[in-house]
Amino acid sequence: MELRKVYRALALLTPVVACSALALPGQQEGVYLFDCSGRIQRVDGNGMVVTPASHVADIDSTLPHQVRDGCSVHSGWQDSDNDRLVLTVQTKPWQDEHDSLPTKLLIVTTPGLMPRATEGPLQRPPERPYSPAIMTSLQAIESPFLRNAGYLLSDGTTLLLQELAIAAPSPRHIQLNPLWQSGRVSLNRGYPNATGRYALVDVATREQRGVVVSAVGIEDNDRVVCFTPSGRIFLAGTRHTLVVLDVTEPSQRSTVNDLTVDLYWTACAWD
């Protein structure tokens, strides 16, 4: 689902990074955050070390209002085998005769975040819509919460559950968030009745991974930026403040302040 005709003027900011002293033990993976204007930052697993923001030169940082949602970057994924991050970028501010948005693929090397020319054809990761089989499987999951918002990874393997305060007509019903798609840039919105508690579930086994973690006190209703199968959950506290939880280390919580990327219009990929 797309939010149309929304203009966002995204200005480049000087990166000032301040991290909490808490590290997340046992987690080594790095997460790449990228926003509408092509700014990219990496958050390393241990110690929440953040790289200065890089900007993909092929993307204009001030976008015309005709571009979809004012957002030129649609999605991205991490190609760990070839040390690169691949972004899908809109090339024209209008749809073609097939009602599709014209796009191209841009490659950024990792971990250096330097743009490079596309070499040969690239295979995009398949987009898997929420099929009836997946929906049936999700409703069979035994959630620790009575009412849930659900965030599903694109490969259908991992489900993030967010507790909502108001009791649902059907106990433990899971309502997938239609505005959140793994790896796709969109306006991250929070639920006004979110309690701040989260749980991670393996879709295949229907078993919970780790324990329930809490982010009570975050502003703007806990905007979910992304999460990883290993158990890390990334939330937008404010437009440039990232809160990181870990279901395998529930006592640990890290906060990254003054990120340059726009966390209200962002997506992530991880290695």
Coordinates of C-alpha atoms in Angstrom, one line a residue:
M1 CA 0.0 0.0 0.0
E2 CA 1.4 3.4 -1.0
L3 CA 0.9 6.8 0.5
R4 CA 0.6 9.1 -2.5
K5 CA 1.2 12.8 -3.0
V6 CA 3.2 13.2 0.1
Y7 CA 6.1 15.6 -0.2
R8 CA 9.1 15.3 2.0
A9 CA 12.0 17.8 1.7
L10 CA 15.0 15.8 3.0
A11 CA 18.0 18.0 3.7
L12 CA 21.5 16.5 4.3
L13 CA 22.5 16.8 7.9
T14 CA 26.0 16.8 9.4
P15 CA 26.3 13.4 11.2
V16 CA 26.7 13.6 15.0
V17 CA 26.6 10.2 16.6
A18 CA 26.2 9.5 20.3
C19 CA 25.7 6.0 21.4
S20 CA 24.8 4.4 24.7
A21 CA 27.5 2.5 26.5
L22 CA 25.5 -0.7 26.3
A23 CA 26.6 -3.3 23.8
L24 CA 24.5 -6.2 22.5
P25 CA 26.7 -9.3 23.3
G26 CA 26.8 -12.1 20.8
Q27 CA 25.5 -10.0 17.8
Q28 CA 28.0 -9.3 15.1
E29 CA 25.8 -8.4 12.1
G30 CA 25.8 -5.0 10.6
V31 CA 22.6 -3.2 9.5
Y32 CA 22.4 -0.7 6.7
L33 CA 19.8 2.0 7.0
F34 CA 18.8 3.9 3.8
D35 CA 16.2 6.6 3.3
C36 CA 14.3 8.3 0.5
S37 CA 17.1 10.6 -0.7
G38 CA 19.8 7.9 -0.9
R39 CA 21.6 8.5 2.4
I40 CA 23.0 5.3 3.9
Q41 CA 24.4 4.6 7.4
R42 CA 25.7 1.4 8.9
V43 CA 25.1 0.3 12.5
D44 CA 27.5 -2.4 13.6
G45 CA 26.3 -5.1 15.9
N46 CA 28.5 -4.8 18.9
G47 CA 28.7 -1.4 20.6
M48 CA 26.3 0.3 18.2
V49 CA 29.1 1.9 16.2
V50 CA 27.6 4.0 13.4
T51 CA 29.4 5.1 10.2
P52 CA 29.1 8.7 8.9
A53 CA 26.3 8.9 6.3
S54 CA 27.1 8.3 2.6
H55 CA 25.0 9.7 -0.2
V56 CA 24.5 7.9 -3.5
A57 CA 25.5 10.5 -6.0
D58 CA 23.0 9.4 -8.7
I59 CA 20.1 10.4 -6.4
D60 CA 19.2 14.0 -6.0
S61 CA 18.9 15.0 -2.3
T62 CA 16.0 17.5 -3.0
L63 CA 13.3 15.5 -4.8
P64 CA 10.5 17.0 -7.0
H65 CA 7.0 16.7 -5.6
Q66 CA 6.0 14.6 -8.6
V67 CA 8.1 11.6 -7.4
R68 CA 6.1 8.9 -5.6
D69 CA 5.6 10.0 -2.0
G70 CA 8.5 12.4 -2.4
C71 CA 10.7 9.3 -2.0
S72 CA 13.1 8.3 -4.8
V73 CA 14.5 5.1 -3.2
H74 CA 11.9 2.3 -3.2
S75 CA 13.8 -0.6 -1.7
G76 CA 17.1 -2.3 -1.2
W77 CA 18.8 -5.5 -0.2
Q78 CA 22.2 -6.6 1.0
D79 CA 24.1 -8.9 -1.4
S80 CA 26.6 -10.3 1.2
D81 CA 28.2 -12.7 -1.3
N82 CA 29.4 -9.8 -3.4
D83 CA 29.8 -7.2 -0.7
R84 CA 27.3 -4.8 -2.0
L85 CA 24.0 -3.1 -1.2
V86 CA 21.6 -2.8 -4.1
L87 CA 19.0 0.0 -4.3
T88 CA 15.9 0.2 -6.5
V89 CA 15.6 3.9 -7.5
Q90 CA 12.8 5.7 -9.4
T91 CA 14.1 7.3 -12.6
K92 CA 11.1 9.4 -13.7
P93 CA 8.4 11.3 -11.8
W94 CA 5.5 9.5 -13.6
Q95 CA 4.2 6.0 -14.3
D96 CA 4.6 4.3 -17.7
E97 CA 1.9 2.9 -19.9
H98 CA 1.7 -0.2 -17.8
D99 CA 1.0 1.9 -14.7
S100 CA 4.4 1.0 -13.3
L101 CA 7.1 3.3 -11.9
P102 CA 10.3 3.4 -14.0
T103 CA 13.2 2.3 -11.9
K104 CA 16.8 1.3 -12.1
L105 CA 19.2 -0.6 -9.8
L106 CA 22.1 1.2 -8.1
I107 CA 25.0 -0.7 -6.4
V108 CA 26.9 0.6 -3.4
T109 CA 29.9 -1.4 -2.2
T110 CA 30.0 -2.6 1.4
P111 CA 31.3 -1.8 3.9
G112 CA 32.8 1.3 2.2
L113 CA 29.4 2.6 0.8
M114 CA 30.9 3.8 -2.4
P115 CA 28.7 3.8 -5.6
R116 CA 29.8 1.6 -8.5
A117 CA 28.6 0.8 -11.9
T118 CA 26.1 -2.0 -12.3
E119 CA 27.9 -5.1 -13.7
G120 CA 25.6 -7.3 -15.7
P121 CA 22.0 -8.2 -14.9
L122 CA 20.9 -8.3 -11.2
Q123 CA 18.2 -10.6 -9.9
R124 CA 15.9 -8.8 -7.6
P125 CA 14.8 -10.7 -4.5
P126 CA 11.3 -12.1 -5.0
E127 CA 8.5 -10.1 -3.4
R128 CA 6.2 -12.5 -1.5
P129 CA 2.7 -11.1 -0.9
Y130 CA 0.8 -12.2 2.2
S131 CA -0.6 -15.5 0.8
P132 CA -3.6 -17.3 2.3
A133 CA -1.3 -20.0 3.4
I134 CA 0.9 -17.6 5.3
M135 CA -2.1 -15.9 6.9
T136 CA -3.5 -19.2 8.0
S137 CA -0.1 -20.1 9.5
L138 CA 0.2 -16.8 11.3
Q139 CA -3.2 -17.1 13.0
A140 CA -2.1 -20.5 14.4
I141 CA 0.8 -18.9 16.2
E142 CA 0.4 -18.8 20.0
S143 CA 1.2 -15.2 20.8
P144 CA 2.2 -14.0 24.2
F145 CA -0.1 -10.9 23.7
L146 CA -3.9 -10.7 23.4
R147 CA -3.8 -8.3 20.5
N148 CA -0.9 -8.0 18.1
A149 CA 0.4 -5.9 15.2
G150 CA 2.5 -8.1 13.0
Y151 CA 5.6 -7.4 10.9
L152 CA 6.7 -10.2 8.6
L153 CA 10.1 -10.5 6.8
S154 CA 9.9 -10.8 3.1
D155 CA 11.1 -14.4 3.1
G156 CA 8.3 -15.4 5.4
T157 CA 10.6 -16.8 8.1
T158 CA 10.4 -14.4 10.9
L159 CA 7.5 -12.5 12.5
L160 CA 7.7 -9.5 14.9
L161 CA 4.8 -9.2 17.2
Q162 CA 3.9 -5.8 18.7
E163 CA 1.5 -5.7 21.7
L164 CA -1.5 -3.4 21.3
A165 CA -3.4 -2.3 24.4
I166 CA -7.0 -2.6 23.2
A167 CA -8.4 -6.2 23.4
A168 CA -9.2 -7.6 20.0
P169 CA -12.6 -9.3 19.2
S170 CA -10.6 -12.5 18.6
P171 CA -8.0 -13.1 21.3
R172 CA -4.4 -13.4 20.0
H173 CA -5.4 -12.2 16.6
I174 CA -2.4 -11.0 14.5
Q175 CA -3.0 -7.9 12.3
L176 CA -0.3 -7.5 9.7
N177 CA 0.9 -3.9 9.3
P178 CA 0.0 -3.1 5.6
L179 CA 2.4 -0.1 5.5
W180 CA 5.5 -2.0 6.5
Q181 CA 7.4 -4.2 4.1
S182 CA 10.9 -5.6 4.7
G183 CA 13.5 -3.7 2.8
R184 CA 11.1 -1.2 1.2
V185 CA 11.2 2.5 2.1
S186 CA 7.9 3.8 3.3
L187 CA 6.5 6.1 6.0
N188 CA 7.0 4.3 9.3
R189 CA 3.9 4.9 11.4
G190 CA 3.3 3.8 15.0
Y191 CA 0.1 2.5 16.6
P192 CA -1.3 4.9 19.2
N193 CA -2.3 2.0 21.4
A194 CA 1.0 0.2 21.4
T195 CA 2.3 -0.9 24.8
G196 CA 6.0 -1.0 23.9
R197 CA 6.3 -4.8 24.2
Y198 CA 7.7 -7.0 21.4
A199 CA 8.2 -10.7 20.7
L200 CA 9.9 -12.5 17.8
V201 CA 8.5 -15.8 16.4
D202 CA 9.8 -18.4 13.9
V203 CA 7.0 -18.8 11.4
A204 CA 7.9 -22.3 10.4
T205 CA 8.1 -23.8 13.9
R206 CA 5.7 -21.2 15.5
E207 CA 8.1 -21.0 18.4
Q208 CA 9.1 -17.7 20.1
R209 CA 12.7 -16.7 19.7
G210 CA 14.2 -15.3 22.9
V211 CA 11.9 -13.5 25.3
V212 CA 9.5 -10.6 25.3
V213 CA 11.3 -7.2 25.3
S214 CA 10.0 -3.8 26.3
A215 CA 10.7 -0.3 24.8
V216 CA 8.3 1.6 27.1
G217 CA 9.0 5.4 27.0
I218 CA 9.8 5.8 23.3
E219 CA 8.2 8.8 21.7
D220 CA 5.9 8.7 18.7
N221 CA 4.4 5.3 19.4
D222 CA 7.3 3.0 18.6
R223 CA 7.9 3.2 14.9
V224 CA 9.3 -0.1 13.7
V225 CA 12.2 0.5 11.3
C226 CA 13.4 -3.1 10.9
F227 CA 14.3 -6.3 12.7
T228 CA 16.6 -9.3 12.0
P229 CA 16.1 -13.0 12.3
S230 CA 18.8 -13.1 15.0
G231 CA 16.7 -11.2 17.4
R232 CA 17.5 -7.5 17.1
I233 CA 14.7 -4.9 16.8
F234 CA 15.2 -1.4 15.5
L235 CA 12.8 1.3 16.5
A236 CA 12.6 5.0 15.7
G237 CA 12.3 7.0 19.0
T238 CA 12.4 10.3 17.0
R239 CA 13.1 11.1 13.4
H240 CA 16.9 10.7 14.0
T241 CA 17.0 8.6 17.2
L242 CA 17.3 4.8 16.9
V243 CA 16.5 2.4 19.8
V244 CA 17.8 -1.2 19.5
L245 CA 16.4 -4.1 21.5
D246 CA 17.5 -7.7 21.5
V247 CA 15.2 -10.7 22.4
T248 CA 18.3 -12.8 23.2
E249 CA 19.7 -10.2 25.6
P250 CA 16.6 -8.6 27.1
S251 CA 18.5 -6.6 29.7
Q252 CA 20.4 -4.8 27.0
R253 CA 19.1 -1.7 25.3
S254 CA 21.0 0.7 23.1
T255 CA 20.2 4.2 21.8
V256 CA 21.8 5.9 18.8
N257 CA 21.2 9.7 18.7
D258 CA 21.3 12.2 15.8
L259 CA 21.4 9.7 12.9
T260 CA 21.5 11.5 9.6
V261 CA 19.1 9.1 7.8
D262 CA 15.4 9.9 8.1
L263 CA 14.0 7.2 10.3
Y264 CA 10.4 8.0 9.5
W265 CA 11.1 7.3 5.8
T266 CA 13.7 4.5 5.8
A267 CA 14.3 0.8 5.4
C268 CA 17.2 -1.6 6.2
A269 CA 19.3 -4.5 5.0
W270 CA 21.7 -6.6 7.0
D271 CA 24.6 -8.9 6.5

